[in-house]
Short mmCIF file of C-alpha atoms and ligand atoms in Angstrom, two decimals:
data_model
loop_
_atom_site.label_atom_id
_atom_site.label_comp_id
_atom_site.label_asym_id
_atom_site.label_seq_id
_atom_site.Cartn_x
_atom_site.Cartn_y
_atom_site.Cartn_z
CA UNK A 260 -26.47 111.07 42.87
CA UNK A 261 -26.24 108.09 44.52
CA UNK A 262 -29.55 106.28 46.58
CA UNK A 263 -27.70 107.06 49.70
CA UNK A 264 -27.58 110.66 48.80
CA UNK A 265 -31.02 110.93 47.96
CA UNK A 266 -32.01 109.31 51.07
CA UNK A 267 -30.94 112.01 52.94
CA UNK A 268 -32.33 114.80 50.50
CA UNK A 269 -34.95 117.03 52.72
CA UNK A 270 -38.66 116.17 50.95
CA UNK A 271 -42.00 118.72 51.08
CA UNK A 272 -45.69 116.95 50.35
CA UNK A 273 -48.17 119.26 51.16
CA UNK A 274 -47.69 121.10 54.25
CA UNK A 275 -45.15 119.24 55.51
CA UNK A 276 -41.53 119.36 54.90
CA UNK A 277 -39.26 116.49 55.90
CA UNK A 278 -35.63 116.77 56.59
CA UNK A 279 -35.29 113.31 54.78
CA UNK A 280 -36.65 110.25 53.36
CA UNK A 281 -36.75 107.73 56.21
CA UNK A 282 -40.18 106.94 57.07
CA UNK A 283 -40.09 105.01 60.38
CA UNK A 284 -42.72 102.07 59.72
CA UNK A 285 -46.13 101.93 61.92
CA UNK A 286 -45.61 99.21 64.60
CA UNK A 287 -48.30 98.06 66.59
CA UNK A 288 -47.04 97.78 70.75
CA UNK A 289 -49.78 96.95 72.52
CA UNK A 290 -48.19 99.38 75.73
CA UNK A 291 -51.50 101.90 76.65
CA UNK A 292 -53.61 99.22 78.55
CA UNK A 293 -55.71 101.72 79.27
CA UNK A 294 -55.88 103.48 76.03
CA UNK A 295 -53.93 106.64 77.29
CA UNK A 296 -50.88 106.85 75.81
CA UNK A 297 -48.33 108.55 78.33
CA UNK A 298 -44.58 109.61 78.98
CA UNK A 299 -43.01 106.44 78.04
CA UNK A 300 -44.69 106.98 74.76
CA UNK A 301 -43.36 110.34 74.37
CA UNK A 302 -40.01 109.54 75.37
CA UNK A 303 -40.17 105.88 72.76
CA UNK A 304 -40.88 108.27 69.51
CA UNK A 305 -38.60 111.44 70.68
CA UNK A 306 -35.81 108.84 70.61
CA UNK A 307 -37.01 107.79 67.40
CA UNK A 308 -36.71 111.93 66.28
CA UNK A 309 -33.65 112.42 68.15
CA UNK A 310 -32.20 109.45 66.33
CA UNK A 311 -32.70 111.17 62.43
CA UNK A 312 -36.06 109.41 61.63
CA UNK A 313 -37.36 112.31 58.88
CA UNK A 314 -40.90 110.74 59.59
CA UNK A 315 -42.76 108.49 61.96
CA UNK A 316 -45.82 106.94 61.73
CA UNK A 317 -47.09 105.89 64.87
CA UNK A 318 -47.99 102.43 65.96
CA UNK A 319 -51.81 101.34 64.78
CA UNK A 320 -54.07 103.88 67.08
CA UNK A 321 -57.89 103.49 66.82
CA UNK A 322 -61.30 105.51 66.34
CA UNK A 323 -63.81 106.52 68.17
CA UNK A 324 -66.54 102.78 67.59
CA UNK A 325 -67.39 100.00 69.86
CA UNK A 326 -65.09 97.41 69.15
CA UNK A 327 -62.43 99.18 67.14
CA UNK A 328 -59.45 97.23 68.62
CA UNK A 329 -58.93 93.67 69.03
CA UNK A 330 -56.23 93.91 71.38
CA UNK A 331 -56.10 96.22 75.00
CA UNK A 332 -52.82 97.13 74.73
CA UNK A 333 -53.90 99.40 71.79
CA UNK A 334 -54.08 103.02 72.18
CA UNK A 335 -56.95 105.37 71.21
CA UNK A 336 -56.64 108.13 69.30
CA UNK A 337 -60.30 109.84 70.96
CA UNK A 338 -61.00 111.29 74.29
CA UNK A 339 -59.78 113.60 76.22
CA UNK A 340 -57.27 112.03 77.88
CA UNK A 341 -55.72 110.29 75.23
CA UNK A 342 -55.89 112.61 72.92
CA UNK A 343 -54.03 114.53 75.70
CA UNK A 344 -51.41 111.99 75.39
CA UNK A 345 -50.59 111.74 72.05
CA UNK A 346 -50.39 116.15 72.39
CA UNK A 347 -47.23 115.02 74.83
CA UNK A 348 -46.20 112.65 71.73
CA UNK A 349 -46.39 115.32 69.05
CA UNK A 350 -44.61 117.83 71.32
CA UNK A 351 -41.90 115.73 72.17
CA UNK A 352 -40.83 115.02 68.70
CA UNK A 353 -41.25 118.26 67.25
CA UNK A 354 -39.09 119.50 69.91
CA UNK A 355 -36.38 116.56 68.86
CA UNK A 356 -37.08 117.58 65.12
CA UNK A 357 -38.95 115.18 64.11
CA UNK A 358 -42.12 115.20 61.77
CA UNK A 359 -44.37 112.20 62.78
CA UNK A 360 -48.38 111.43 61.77
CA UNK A 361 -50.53 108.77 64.14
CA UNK A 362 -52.21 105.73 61.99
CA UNK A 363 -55.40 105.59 62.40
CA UNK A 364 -57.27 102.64 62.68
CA UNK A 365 -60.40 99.84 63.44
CA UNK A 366 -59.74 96.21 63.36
CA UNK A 367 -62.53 95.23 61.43
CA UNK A 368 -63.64 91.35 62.27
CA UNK A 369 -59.98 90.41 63.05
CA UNK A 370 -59.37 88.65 65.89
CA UNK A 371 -55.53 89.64 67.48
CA UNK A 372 -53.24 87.01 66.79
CA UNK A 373 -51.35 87.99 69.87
CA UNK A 374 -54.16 87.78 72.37
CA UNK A 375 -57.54 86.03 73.38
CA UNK A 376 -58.73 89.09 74.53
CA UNK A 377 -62.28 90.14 72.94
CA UNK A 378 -64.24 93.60 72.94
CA UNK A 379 -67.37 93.65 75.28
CA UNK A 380 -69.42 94.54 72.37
CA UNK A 381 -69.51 92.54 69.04
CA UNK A 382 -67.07 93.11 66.58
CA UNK A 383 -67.95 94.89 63.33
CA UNK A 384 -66.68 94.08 59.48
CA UNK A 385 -68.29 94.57 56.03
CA UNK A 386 -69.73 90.92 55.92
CA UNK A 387 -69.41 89.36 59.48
CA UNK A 388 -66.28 87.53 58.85
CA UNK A 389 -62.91 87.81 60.25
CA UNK A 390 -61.09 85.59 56.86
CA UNK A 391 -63.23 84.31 53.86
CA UNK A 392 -65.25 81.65 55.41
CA UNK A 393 -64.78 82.73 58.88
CA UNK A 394 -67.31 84.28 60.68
CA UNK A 395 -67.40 86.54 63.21
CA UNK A 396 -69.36 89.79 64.71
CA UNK A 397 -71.91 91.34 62.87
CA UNK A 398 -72.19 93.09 59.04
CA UNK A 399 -71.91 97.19 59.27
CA UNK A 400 -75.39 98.96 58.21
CA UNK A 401 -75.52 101.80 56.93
CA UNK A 402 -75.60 104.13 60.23
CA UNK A 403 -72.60 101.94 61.16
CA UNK A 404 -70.83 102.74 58.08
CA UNK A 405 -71.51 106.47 58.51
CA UNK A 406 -70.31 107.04 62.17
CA UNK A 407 -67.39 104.56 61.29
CA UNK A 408 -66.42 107.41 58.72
CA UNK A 409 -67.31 109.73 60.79
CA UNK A 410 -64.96 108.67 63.64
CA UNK A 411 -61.75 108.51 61.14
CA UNK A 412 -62.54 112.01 59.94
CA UNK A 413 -62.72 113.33 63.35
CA UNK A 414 -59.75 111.29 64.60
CA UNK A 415 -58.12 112.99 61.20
CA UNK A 416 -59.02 116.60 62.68
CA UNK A 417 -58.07 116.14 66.11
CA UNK A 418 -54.46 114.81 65.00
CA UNK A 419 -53.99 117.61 62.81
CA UNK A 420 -55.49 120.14 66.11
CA UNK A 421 -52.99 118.50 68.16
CA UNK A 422 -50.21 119.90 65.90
CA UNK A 423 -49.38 116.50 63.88
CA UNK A 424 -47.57 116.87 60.05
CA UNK A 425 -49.71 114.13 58.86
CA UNK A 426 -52.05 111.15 59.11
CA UNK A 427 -52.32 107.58 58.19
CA UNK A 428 -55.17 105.57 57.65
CA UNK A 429 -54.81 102.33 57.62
CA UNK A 430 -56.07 100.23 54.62
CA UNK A 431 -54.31 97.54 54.77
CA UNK A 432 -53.40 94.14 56.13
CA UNK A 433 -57.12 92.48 56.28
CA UNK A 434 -58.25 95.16 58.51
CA UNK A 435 -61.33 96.80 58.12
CA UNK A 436 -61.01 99.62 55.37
CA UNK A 437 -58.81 96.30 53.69
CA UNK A 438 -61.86 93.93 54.27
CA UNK A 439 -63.74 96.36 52.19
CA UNK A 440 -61.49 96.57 49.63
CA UNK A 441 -61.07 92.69 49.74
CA UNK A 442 -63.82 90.10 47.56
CA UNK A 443 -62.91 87.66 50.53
CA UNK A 444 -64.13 89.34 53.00
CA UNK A 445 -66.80 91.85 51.35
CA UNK A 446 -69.61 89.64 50.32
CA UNK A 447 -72.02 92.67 50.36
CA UNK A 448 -74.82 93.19 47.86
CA UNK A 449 -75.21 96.86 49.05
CA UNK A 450 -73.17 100.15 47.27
CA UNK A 451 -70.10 99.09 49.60
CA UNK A 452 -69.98 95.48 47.63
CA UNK A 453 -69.93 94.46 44.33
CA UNK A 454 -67.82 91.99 42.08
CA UNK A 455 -65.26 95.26 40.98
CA UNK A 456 -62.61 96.49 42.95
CA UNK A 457 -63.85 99.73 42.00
CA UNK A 458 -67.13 99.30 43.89
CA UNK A 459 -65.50 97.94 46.71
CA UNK A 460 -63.69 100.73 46.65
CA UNK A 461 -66.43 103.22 47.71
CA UNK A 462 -66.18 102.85 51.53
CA UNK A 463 -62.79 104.14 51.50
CA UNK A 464 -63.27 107.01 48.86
CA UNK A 465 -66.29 108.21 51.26
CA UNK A 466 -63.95 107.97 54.13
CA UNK A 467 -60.83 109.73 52.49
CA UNK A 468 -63.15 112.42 51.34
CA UNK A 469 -64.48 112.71 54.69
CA UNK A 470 -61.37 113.07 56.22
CA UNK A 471 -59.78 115.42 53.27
CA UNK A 472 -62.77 117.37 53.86
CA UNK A 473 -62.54 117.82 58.31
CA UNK A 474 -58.58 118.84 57.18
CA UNK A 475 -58.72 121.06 54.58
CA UNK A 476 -56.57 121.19 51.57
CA UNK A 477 -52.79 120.57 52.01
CA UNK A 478 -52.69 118.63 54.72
CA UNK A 479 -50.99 115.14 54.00
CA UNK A 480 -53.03 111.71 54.01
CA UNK A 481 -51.27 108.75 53.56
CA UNK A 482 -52.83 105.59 52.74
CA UNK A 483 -51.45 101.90 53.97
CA UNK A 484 -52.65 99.16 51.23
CA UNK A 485 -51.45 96.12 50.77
CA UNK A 486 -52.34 92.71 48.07
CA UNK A 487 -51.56 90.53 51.14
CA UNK A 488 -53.00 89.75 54.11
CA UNK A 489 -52.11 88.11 57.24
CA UNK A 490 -55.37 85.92 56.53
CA UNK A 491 -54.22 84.92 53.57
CA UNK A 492 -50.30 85.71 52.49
CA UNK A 493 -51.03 85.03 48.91
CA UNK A 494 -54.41 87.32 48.30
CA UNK A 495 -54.20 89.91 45.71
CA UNK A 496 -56.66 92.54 45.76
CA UNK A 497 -55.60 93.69 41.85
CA UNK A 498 -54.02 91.23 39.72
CA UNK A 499 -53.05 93.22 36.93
CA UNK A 500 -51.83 96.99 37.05
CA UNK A 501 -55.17 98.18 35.42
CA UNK A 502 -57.11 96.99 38.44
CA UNK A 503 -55.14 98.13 40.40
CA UNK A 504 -55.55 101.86 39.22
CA UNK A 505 -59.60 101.34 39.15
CA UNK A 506 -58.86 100.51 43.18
CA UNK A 507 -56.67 103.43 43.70
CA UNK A 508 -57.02 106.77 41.28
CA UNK A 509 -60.44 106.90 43.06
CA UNK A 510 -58.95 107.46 46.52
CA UNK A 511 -56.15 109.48 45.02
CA UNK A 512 -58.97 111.84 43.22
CA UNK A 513 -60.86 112.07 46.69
CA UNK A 514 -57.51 112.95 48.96
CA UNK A 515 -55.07 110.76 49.00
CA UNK A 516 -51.47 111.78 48.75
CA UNK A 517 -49.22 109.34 49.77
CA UNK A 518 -49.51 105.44 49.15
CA UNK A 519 -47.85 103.32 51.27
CA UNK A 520 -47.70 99.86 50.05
CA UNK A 521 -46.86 97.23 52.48
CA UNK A 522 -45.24 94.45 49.85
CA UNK A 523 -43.88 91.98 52.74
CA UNK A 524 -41.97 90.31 50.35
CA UNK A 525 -40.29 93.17 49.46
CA UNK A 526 -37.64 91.95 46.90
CA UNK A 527 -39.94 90.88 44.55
CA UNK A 528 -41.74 92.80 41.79
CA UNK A 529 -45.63 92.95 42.20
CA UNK A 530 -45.76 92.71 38.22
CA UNK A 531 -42.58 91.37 37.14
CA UNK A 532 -44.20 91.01 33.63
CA UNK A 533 -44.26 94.74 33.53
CA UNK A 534 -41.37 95.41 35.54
CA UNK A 535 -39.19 93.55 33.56
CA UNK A 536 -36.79 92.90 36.43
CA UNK A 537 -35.94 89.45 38.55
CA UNK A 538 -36.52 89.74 41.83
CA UNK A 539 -33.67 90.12 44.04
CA UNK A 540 -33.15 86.97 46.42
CA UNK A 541 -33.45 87.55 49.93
CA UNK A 542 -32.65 83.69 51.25
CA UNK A 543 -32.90 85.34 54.65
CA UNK A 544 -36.37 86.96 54.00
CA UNK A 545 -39.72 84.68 55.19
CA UNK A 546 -40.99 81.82 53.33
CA UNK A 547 -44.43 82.95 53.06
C1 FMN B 702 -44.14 94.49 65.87
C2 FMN B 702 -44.75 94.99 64.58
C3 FMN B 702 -45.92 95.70 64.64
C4 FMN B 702 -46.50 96.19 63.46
N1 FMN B 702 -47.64 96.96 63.52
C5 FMN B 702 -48.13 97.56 62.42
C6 FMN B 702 -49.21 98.48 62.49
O1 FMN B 702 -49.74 98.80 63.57
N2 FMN B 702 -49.65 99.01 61.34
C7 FMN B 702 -49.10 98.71 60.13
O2 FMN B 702 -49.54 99.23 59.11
N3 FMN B 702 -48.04 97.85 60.03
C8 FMN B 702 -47.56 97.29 61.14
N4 FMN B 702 -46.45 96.46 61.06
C9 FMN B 702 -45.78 96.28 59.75
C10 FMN B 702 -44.63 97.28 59.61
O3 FMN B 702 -45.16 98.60 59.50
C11 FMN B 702 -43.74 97.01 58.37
O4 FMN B 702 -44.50 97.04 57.21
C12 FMN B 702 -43.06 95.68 58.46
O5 FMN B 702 -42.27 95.63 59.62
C13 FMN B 702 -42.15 95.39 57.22
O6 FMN B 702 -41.28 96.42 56.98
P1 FMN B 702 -41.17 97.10 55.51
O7 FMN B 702 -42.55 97.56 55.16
O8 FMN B 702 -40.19 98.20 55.66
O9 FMN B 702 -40.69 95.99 54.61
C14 FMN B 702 -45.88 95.95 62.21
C15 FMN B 702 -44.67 95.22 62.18
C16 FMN B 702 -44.12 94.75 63.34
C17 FMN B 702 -42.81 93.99 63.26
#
């Protein structure tokens, strides 16, 4: 069978059953300026069904904190209204045949690259930094950290209420669940620090068993990791596979299903000691 052909194979993970294998990518658009998303919405990711997309994951859409997005363009995925919205979303594509899961997010310390715009409260990351060495907002206590898991395992209920396949949560990309995860940017002493990847580790393997728990069994979470970061295009969270099992068999025991590793530089092995392949050259591809 040829990769083509498999491509276009139907696939089932849990609960949900896919009439292929082409995942249309999360991509932020910065269109709800008031958080709601509405028709034009709908009508964007029914096109998106309509055109053979077996899944889509929705642009980055954030919980229910203070200060969760660093950009107002960005819709939320809480309240009535919105949540309203995104009902319109789901039942829209279903009706094109689609299968699609929102990504649920909070920006962490980042400030938008896109935008000057800032929060009217402070911003909120592990350590107070938005890069290593940058500071800004404040460090999440421990109440913080709870109603921040809280919020993603509500978000995680209401998406699956509204009648959506799956969910995202997004763990990658310097963001908060990825400044967690990231020695850079988690300079905590606390149980959400520590010099192993596997302690820094435990904020997200509270919040995926939160969420696995306020869905029940067989309900599909996918996690978004990546080694790089937009802060820094060379980080690594794990440099050699065994690390990088002791940062993610803990959040695959808890819940997760589906890993969804943003490589950016996609043509190149992460271990090509392992791998035992070159890397294909992309002369076209980006730089960094
Ligand atoms: C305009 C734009 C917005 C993006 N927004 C998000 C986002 O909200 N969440 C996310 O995880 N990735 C986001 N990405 C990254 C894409 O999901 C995707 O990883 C990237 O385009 C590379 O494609 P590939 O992963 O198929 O190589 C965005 C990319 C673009 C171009």
């Amino acid at each position: 069978m040829t990769s083509t052909e498999v491509l276009f194979r139907p696939f089932r993970i849990g609960s949900m059953e896919l009439a292929n294998r082409i995942v249309m990518a999360p991509m932020t658009r910065s269109f709800a300026p008031t958080g709601i998303p509405g028709p034009a919405h709908a009508a964007y990711y029914r096109r998106r069904a309509e055109g053979g997309a077996g899944l889509i994951l929705s642009e980055g859409t954030v919980i229910d904190r203070p200060a969760s997005r660093n950009d107002p363009g960005i819709p939320f995925f809480y309240g009535e209204q919105p949540l309203a919205g995104w009902k319109g979303v789901i039942e829209a594509v279903h009706k094109a045949g689609g299968r699609m899961g929102p990504q649920l997010w909070h920006t962490g310390g980042v400030k938008s690259f896109l935008t000057d715009w800032v929060p009217d409260v402070e911003v909120e990351s592990p350590s107070a930094l938005d890069a290593p060495g940058l500071a800004r907002g404040k460090a999440m206590n421990d109440a913080d950290i709870a109603e921040t898991i809280a919020a993603f395992a509500k978000a995680a209920a209401d998406a699956k209420r509204l009648g959506f396949d799956t969910i995202e949560l997004h763990g990658a990309h310097g963001y908060l669940i990825d400044q967690f995860f990231w020695s850079g940017t988690n300079l905590r002493s606390d149980r959400y620090g520590g010099a192993t990847i596997r302690e820094r580790s435990r904020f997200a393997a509270e919040l995926v068993a939160a969420v696995r728990a306020s869905v029940g069994p067989g309900f599909p979470i996918i996690l978004r990791i990546s080694q790089w970061k937009p802060q820094d295009y060379g980080a690594r969270i794990a440099e050699t596979p065994d690390l990088m099992a002791d940062w993610l068999q803990p959040l695959v025991d808890v819940g997760v299903d589906v890993l969804h590793c943003s490589q950016r530089r996609f043509w190149e092995p992460e271990f090509p000691e392992i791998d035992g392949v070159e890397g294909l050259t992309s002369p076209a591809g980006p730089k960094n």
